[in-house]
Short mmCIF file of C-alpha atoms and ligand atoms in Angstrom, two decimals:
data_model
loop_
_atom_site.label_atom_id
_atom_site.label_comp_id
_atom_site.label_asym_id
_atom_site.label_seq_id
_atom_site.Cartn_x
_atom_site.Cartn_y
_atom_site.Cartn_z
CA UNK A 1 38.41 -4.86 -70.90
CA UNK A 2 37.65 -1.85 -69.45
CA UNK A 3 38.17 1.24 -71.65
CA UNK A 4 40.06 4.51 -70.52
CA UNK A 5 36.89 6.62 -70.53
CA UNK A 6 34.94 4.21 -68.65
CA UNK A 7 34.02 5.10 -64.91
CA UNK A 8 36.07 3.05 -62.59
CA UNK A 9 33.60 1.07 -60.44
CA UNK A 10 34.44 1.73 -56.68
CA UNK A 11 34.64 -2.18 -55.63
CA UNK A 12 35.92 -1.55 -52.02
CA UNK A 13 34.34 -4.29 -50.21
CA UNK A 14 32.19 -2.78 -47.13
CA UNK A 15 32.38 -6.34 -45.48
CA UNK A 16 35.80 -6.17 -45.14
CA UNK A 17 36.94 -2.41 -45.37
CA UNK A 18 35.71 0.39 -42.94
CA UNK A 19 33.16 2.70 -44.46
CA UNK A 20 34.51 6.27 -45.01
CA UNK A 21 31.96 8.83 -43.73
CA UNK A 22 31.90 12.30 -45.58
CA UNK A 23 32.83 15.48 -43.21
CA UNK A 24 29.64 16.87 -41.48
CA UNK A 25 27.56 13.56 -42.21
CA UNK A 26 25.79 11.30 -39.53
CA UNK A 27 28.72 9.90 -37.70
CA UNK A 28 29.56 6.30 -36.71
CA UNK A 29 27.45 6.30 -33.76
CA UNK A 30 24.44 7.51 -35.75
CA UNK A 31 24.84 5.03 -38.63
CA UNK A 32 25.33 2.18 -35.99
CA UNK A 33 22.09 2.95 -34.56
CA UNK A 34 20.14 3.34 -37.94
CA UNK A 35 21.22 -0.31 -38.62
CA UNK A 36 21.04 -2.22 -35.37
CA UNK A 37 17.87 0.00 -33.91
CA UNK A 38 15.45 -2.27 -36.00
CA UNK A 39 14.64 -5.71 -34.14
CA UNK A 40 14.32 -7.50 -37.34
CA UNK A 41 17.80 -6.77 -38.41
CA UNK A 42 19.15 -7.93 -34.96
CA UNK A 43 17.12 -11.02 -35.22
CA UNK A 44 18.11 -12.05 -38.51
CA UNK A 45 21.73 -11.34 -37.42
CA UNK A 46 21.39 -13.42 -34.39
CA UNK A 47 20.23 -16.37 -36.47
CA UNK A 48 23.23 -15.62 -39.24
CA UNK A 49 25.47 -15.81 -36.27
CA UNK A 50 24.27 -19.08 -35.31
CA UNK A 51 25.06 -20.28 -38.86
CA UNK A 52 21.73 -19.61 -40.78
CA UNK A 53 22.30 -18.66 -44.58
CA UNK A 54 19.52 -19.46 -46.61
CA UNK A 55 16.25 -17.49 -47.28
CA UNK A 56 14.08 -20.11 -46.38
CA UNK A 57 15.40 -20.87 -43.14
CA UNK A 58 15.61 -16.97 -41.97
CA UNK A 59 11.74 -17.22 -42.94
CA UNK A 60 11.42 -20.15 -40.52
CA UNK A 61 13.46 -19.34 -37.85
CA UNK A 62 12.60 -15.66 -37.57
CA UNK A 63 8.79 -15.89 -38.27
CA UNK A 64 8.98 -12.90 -40.59
CA UNK A 65 7.37 -12.00 -43.67
CA UNK A 66 8.55 -12.27 -47.03
CA UNK A 67 8.54 -8.51 -47.72
CA UNK A 68 10.44 -7.55 -44.35
CA UNK A 69 12.97 -10.43 -44.62
CA UNK A 70 13.73 -9.18 -48.31
CA UNK A 71 14.02 -5.72 -47.36
CA UNK A 72 16.07 -6.50 -44.47
CA UNK A 73 18.56 -8.69 -46.10
CA UNK A 74 19.03 -6.33 -48.75
CA UNK A 75 19.84 -3.35 -46.17
CA UNK A 76 22.04 -5.73 -44.54
CA UNK A 77 23.95 -6.84 -47.82
CA UNK A 78 24.18 -3.07 -48.71
CA UNK A 79 25.66 -2.04 -45.49
CA UNK A 80 28.22 -4.79 -45.79
CA UNK A 81 27.08 -7.01 -43.08
CA UNK A 82 26.10 -9.86 -45.48
CA UNK A 83 27.17 -11.05 -48.80
CA UNK A 84 24.95 -13.04 -51.26
CA UNK A 85 26.76 -15.86 -52.49
CA UNK A 86 24.93 -17.84 -55.37
CA UNK A 87 25.30 -21.70 -54.86
CA UNK A 88 22.71 -22.73 -57.53
CA UNK A 89 22.27 -21.51 -61.13
CA UNK A 90 19.09 -23.11 -62.51
CA UNK A 91 16.75 -22.04 -60.65
CA UNK A 92 19.12 -19.34 -58.92
CA UNK A 93 19.43 -20.25 -55.00
CA UNK A 94 21.67 -17.88 -53.06
CA UNK A 95 22.80 -17.73 -49.50
CA UNK A 96 23.58 -15.08 -47.05
CA UNK A 97 26.91 -15.40 -45.54
CA UNK A 98 28.05 -12.87 -42.84
CA UNK A 99 31.16 -10.81 -43.78
CA UNK A 100 33.91 -9.81 -41.37
CA UNK A 101 31.73 -6.74 -40.55
CA UNK A 102 28.70 -8.72 -39.74
CA UNK A 103 30.37 -11.36 -37.74
CA UNK A 104 31.77 -8.36 -35.79
CA UNK A 105 28.39 -7.69 -34.25
CA UNK A 106 28.49 -10.96 -32.01
CA UNK A 107 29.22 -8.81 -28.99
CA UNK A 108 26.35 -6.78 -29.23
CA UNK A 109 23.78 -9.69 -29.72
CA UNK A 110 25.52 -11.53 -26.63
CA UNK A 111 25.21 -8.27 -24.51
CA UNK A 112 21.68 -7.91 -25.32
CA UNK A 113 20.89 -11.57 -24.66
CA UNK A 114 22.41 -11.06 -21.19
CA UNK A 115 20.65 -7.84 -20.44
CA UNK A 116 17.32 -9.37 -21.36
CA UNK A 117 17.72 -12.52 -19.51
CA UNK A 118 18.66 -10.58 -16.23
CA UNK A 119 16.55 -7.65 -16.37
CA UNK A 120 13.57 -8.53 -18.58
CA UNK A 121 11.42 -10.69 -16.20
CA UNK A 122 9.68 -12.54 -19.04
CA UNK A 123 12.81 -13.28 -20.44
CA UNK A 124 14.48 -14.83 -17.76
CA UNK A 125 12.64 -18.15 -18.07
CA UNK A 126 12.79 -18.11 -22.28
CA UNK A 127 16.27 -17.18 -23.11
CA UNK A 128 18.40 -19.99 -23.93
CA UNK A 129 21.75 -20.56 -21.89
CA UNK A 130 25.07 -19.90 -23.48
CA UNK A 131 27.98 -22.06 -23.06
CA UNK A 132 31.71 -21.22 -23.60
CA UNK A 133 33.22 -24.10 -25.54
CA UNK A 134 36.90 -23.24 -24.19
CA UNK A 135 35.85 -23.95 -20.58
CA UNK A 136 32.74 -25.78 -20.99
CA UNK A 137 30.72 -23.48 -18.59
CA UNK A 138 27.57 -21.74 -19.08
CA UNK A 139 28.57 -17.92 -19.02
CA UNK A 140 27.78 -14.65 -18.54
CA UNK A 141 29.74 -11.97 -20.65
CA UNK A 142 31.85 -9.47 -18.72
CA UNK A 143 32.87 -6.13 -20.28
CA UNK A 144 36.53 -5.62 -19.80
CA UNK A 145 39.35 -3.32 -20.71
CA UNK A 146 42.14 -4.68 -22.97
CA UNK A 147 44.52 -2.70 -21.47
CA UNK A 148 44.36 -3.58 -17.82
CA UNK A 149 41.86 -6.54 -17.91
CA UNK A 150 39.61 -5.12 -15.30
CA UNK A 151 35.80 -4.92 -15.45
CA UNK A 152 34.68 -1.69 -17.05
CA UNK A 153 31.30 0.12 -15.85
CA UNK A 154 29.88 3.18 -17.10
CA UNK A 155 31.00 5.34 -14.27
CA UNK A 156 34.76 4.32 -15.00
CA UNK A 157 34.73 5.59 -18.49
CA UNK A 158 35.54 9.26 -19.32
CA UNK A 159 33.94 10.37 -22.80
CA UNK A 160 34.10 13.35 -24.87
CA UNK A 161 32.92 14.04 -28.24
CA UNK A 162 35.75 13.77 -30.90
CA UNK A 163 35.90 15.66 -34.04
CA UNK A 164 32.81 14.15 -35.74
CA UNK A 165 30.99 13.94 -32.17
CA UNK A 166 27.98 15.70 -31.53
CA UNK A 167 24.28 14.95 -30.20
CA UNK A 168 23.25 16.11 -33.53
CA UNK A 169 25.48 13.90 -35.66
CA UNK A 170 25.04 11.03 -33.48
CA UNK A 171 21.19 10.38 -34.00
CA UNK A 172 20.16 8.38 -37.33
CA UNK A 173 18.56 10.19 -39.91
CA UNK A 174 14.87 9.57 -39.58
CA UNK A 175 13.31 6.94 -41.52
CA UNK A 176 9.90 6.85 -42.86
CA UNK A 177 9.33 3.05 -41.58
CA UNK A 178 9.75 4.05 -37.69
CA UNK A 179 6.57 5.20 -36.12
CA UNK A 180 6.69 7.18 -32.94
CA UNK A 181 4.22 5.11 -31.36
CA UNK A 182 5.61 1.63 -30.53
CA UNK A 183 1.88 0.01 -30.07
CA UNK A 184 1.16 0.33 -33.57
CA UNK A 185 4.38 -0.54 -34.84
CA UNK A 186 4.30 -3.31 -37.07
CA UNK A 187 7.94 -3.23 -38.08
CA UNK A 188 8.72 -4.65 -34.75
CA UNK A 189 8.99 -8.63 -34.00
CA UNK A 190 8.05 -7.68 -30.44
CA UNK A 191 10.57 -10.30 -28.91
CA UNK A 192 12.81 -7.71 -27.37
CA UNK A 193 10.39 -4.99 -26.59
CA UNK A 194 12.55 -3.53 -23.81
CA UNK A 195 16.12 -3.34 -25.56
CA UNK A 196 14.00 -1.85 -28.66
CA UNK A 197 12.61 0.89 -26.45
CA UNK A 198 16.05 2.04 -26.00
CA UNK A 199 17.88 1.18 -29.13
CA UNK A 200 14.95 1.21 -31.86
CA UNK A 201 14.29 4.84 -31.70
CA UNK A 202 16.59 7.66 -32.60
CA UNK A 203 15.72 9.78 -29.63
CA UNK A 204 15.81 7.09 -26.96
CA UNK A 205 19.16 5.77 -27.80
CA UNK A 206 20.66 9.45 -27.56
CA UNK A 207 18.72 9.91 -24.26
CA UNK A 208 20.34 6.96 -22.78
CA UNK A 209 23.70 8.03 -24.11
CA UNK A 210 22.98 11.57 -22.47
CA UNK A 211 22.00 9.69 -19.09
CA UNK A 212 25.34 7.66 -19.42
CA UNK A 213 26.96 10.83 -19.53
CA UNK A 214 25.56 12.09 -16.48
CA UNK A 215 22.82 14.47 -17.49
CA UNK A 216 19.96 14.28 -15.28
CA UNK A 217 17.68 17.36 -15.90
CA UNK A 218 14.78 17.80 -18.30
CA UNK A 219 16.09 20.82 -19.51
CA UNK A 220 19.41 19.44 -20.07
CA UNK A 221 18.08 16.84 -22.10
CA UNK A 222 16.10 18.99 -24.29
CA UNK A 223 19.21 21.16 -24.94
CA UNK A 224 21.57 18.43 -25.85
CA UNK A 225 18.88 16.35 -27.92
CA UNK A 226 17.38 19.43 -29.63
CA UNK A 227 14.38 17.39 -29.51
CA UNK A 228 10.80 18.53 -28.83
CA UNK A 229 9.76 19.10 -25.06
CA UNK A 230 6.88 16.77 -25.53
CA UNK A 231 9.05 14.19 -27.04
CA UNK A 232 11.58 14.34 -24.38
CA UNK A 233 8.90 13.83 -21.57
CA UNK A 234 7.38 11.03 -23.28
CA UNK A 235 10.65 8.92 -23.75
CA UNK A 236 11.65 9.85 -20.12
CA UNK A 237 8.36 8.37 -19.06
CA UNK A 238 8.94 5.27 -21.00
CA UNK A 239 12.09 4.82 -19.53
CA UNK A 240 10.80 5.35 -16.20
CA UNK A 241 7.97 3.01 -16.70
CA UNK A 242 10.26 0.10 -17.76
CA UNK A 243 12.68 0.69 -14.83
CA UNK A 244 15.65 2.05 -16.84
CA UNK A 245 15.43 5.41 -15.25
CA UNK A 246 14.01 6.74 -12.03
CA UNK A 247 12.70 10.35 -11.33
CA UNK A 248 13.92 11.94 -7.92
CA UNK A 249 13.09 15.08 -6.72
CA UNK A 250 9.89 17.19 -6.83
CA UNK A 251 7.84 16.23 -9.94
CA UNK A 252 4.21 18.03 -10.64
CA UNK A 253 3.18 17.35 -13.92
CA UNK A 254 4.46 16.50 -17.48
CA UNK A 255 7.53 18.23 -18.63
CA UNK A 256 8.83 19.06 -15.19
CA UNK A 257 12.01 21.10 -15.00
CA UNK A 258 12.69 20.15 -11.29
CA UNK A 259 12.82 16.35 -11.44
CA UNK A 260 16.09 14.50 -12.04
CA UNK A 261 16.21 11.49 -13.98
CA UNK A 262 18.69 8.89 -12.84
CA UNK A 263 19.75 5.44 -14.54
CA UNK A 264 18.66 2.61 -12.32
CA UNK A 265 20.71 -0.30 -11.77
CA UNK A 266 18.86 -1.68 -14.81
CA UNK A 267 19.74 1.17 -16.65
CA UNK A 268 23.47 1.15 -15.95
CA UNK A 269 23.16 -2.72 -16.83
CA UNK A 270 22.67 -1.98 -20.38
CA UNK A 271 25.97 -0.12 -20.62
CA UNK A 272 27.81 -3.33 -22.10
CA UNK A 273 25.57 -3.21 -25.16
CA UNK A 274 26.17 0.35 -25.77
CA UNK A 275 29.92 -0.16 -25.18
CA UNK A 276 30.45 -2.84 -27.58
CA UNK A 277 27.92 -1.41 -30.04
CA UNK A 278 29.93 1.83 -30.14
CA UNK A 279 33.21 0.00 -30.26
CA UNK A 280 31.98 -1.88 -33.35
CA UNK A 281 30.78 1.47 -34.95
CA UNK A 282 34.09 3.34 -34.33
CA UNK A 283 35.80 0.65 -36.01
CA UNK A 284 33.57 0.10 -39.28
CA UNK A 285 32.48 3.79 -39.91
CA UNK A 286 35.79 6.12 -40.11
CA UNK A 287 34.67 9.82 -40.41
CA UNK A 288 37.05 12.09 -42.26
CA UNK A 289 37.51 14.44 -39.33
CA UNK A 290 38.16 11.69 -36.87
CA UNK A 291 36.00 9.78 -34.25
CA UNK A 292 32.82 10.40 -32.74
CA UNK A 293 33.68 9.79 -29.33
CA UNK A 294 37.11 9.71 -27.19
CA UNK A 295 36.86 7.35 -24.55
CA UNK A 296 39.33 6.45 -21.85
CA UNK A 297 39.11 3.82 -18.91
CA UNK A 298 39.74 6.08 -15.89
CA UNK A 299 41.27 3.42 -13.61
CA UNK A 300 44.15 2.36 -15.91
CA UNK A 301 44.24 5.75 -18.17
CA UNK A 302 44.40 3.82 -21.45
CA UNK A 303 42.17 4.79 -24.46
CA UNK A 304 39.19 2.62 -24.02
CA UNK A 305 39.13 -0.72 -26.02
CA UNK A 306 36.53 -3.28 -24.80
CA UNK A 307 36.05 -7.07 -25.09
CA UNK A 308 33.75 -9.42 -23.66
CA UNK A 309 35.15 -12.10 -21.31
CA UNK A 310 33.89 -15.17 -19.78
CA UNK A 311 32.63 -14.99 -16.35
CA UNK A 312 33.70 -18.58 -15.61
CA UNK A 313 37.13 -18.70 -16.98
CA UNK A 314 38.00 -15.18 -17.47
CA UNK A 315 39.51 -15.58 -20.83
CA UNK A 316 38.39 -13.26 -23.91
CA UNK A 317 35.14 -14.51 -25.40
CA UNK A 318 35.33 -15.26 -29.21
CA UNK A 319 32.17 -15.62 -31.45
CA UNK A 320 33.01 -18.97 -32.58
CA UNK A 321 33.44 -20.40 -29.18
CA UNK A 322 29.97 -19.43 -27.97
CA UNK A 323 27.44 -22.43 -28.13
CA UNK A 324 23.43 -22.06 -27.58
CA UNK A 325 22.46 -24.52 -24.85
CA UNK A 326 18.98 -25.86 -26.42
CA UNK A 327 16.17 -25.38 -23.77
CA UNK A 328 15.27 -29.23 -23.98
CA UNK A 329 18.58 -29.90 -22.23
CA UNK A 330 17.84 -28.01 -19.34
CA UNK A 331 14.66 -29.77 -18.10
CA UNK A 332 16.55 -30.49 -14.81
CA UNK A 333 17.05 -26.95 -14.28
CA UNK A 334 13.38 -26.31 -13.43
ZN1 ZN B 1 41.72 -0.35 -18.13
ZN1 ZN B 2 34.82 -19.51 -20.10
#
């Protein structure tokens, strides 16, 4: 029995209860980016969502080193995405089971899958199809508004910072394991390089966020992000290289104040990933002051709440209704 003087252990389960964020700290968006901006974490999550639970299975399926797998599982457990369940005592064997919070991330992995197969040429032929069990069809996810049921596009959303929102508070705290040069980044699996180019770097994701909110000029990006000009220039160039942004107008050299950087169709197509990730973040991380972002679906006027729907039958998708179609079954497609 616990004596009166013993400190009360905080036994709130992060797997089912939203995390409370202290006033002034990194907000929900920053916390989400810090967690999901890691390719190994996304790959483990993807396998877990398909039913993988054991250490050895993750090791085989993700082609990951022991050290990286151990550290990522620990992070995911600490952040409440996975729960470690001991199923055998001698020797001790445990499995890693997704919590409610972890399972809630399925729309993010589905939205990434859809963007990669549509817009990243080398993935068009390699990513498996997904089938919607409810209608039996291979589907694509459609971002929809839960109020009016219409398709949501980035231009249809009015967004402004809420009480815990600012660029500064929306970038994850820097971590030593992230390196600025992706060519030497051994922390990456290299499977989703373009998603990671956007998501896996604290400045990149903020820059895409700024583009989605309509910023186009170099100086505006620099000011909003509070990032060094050389870094902004380097990120803008990288996004132009992968075709997510395009430079318009006069462009002389390097950090040119006169060029404007606009999202391409490929850039706009990434919006569902951003939308479902922010939706998840704002549900699971609650800042004391209030939300980071206040969004409205302009066509219907409702506060924005999104869902992914099936493009074949229009029903809302649920993680449990999504089946991976093994590539071997698709030989006839070729
Ligand atoms: Zn709507
Ligand atoms: Zn369907």
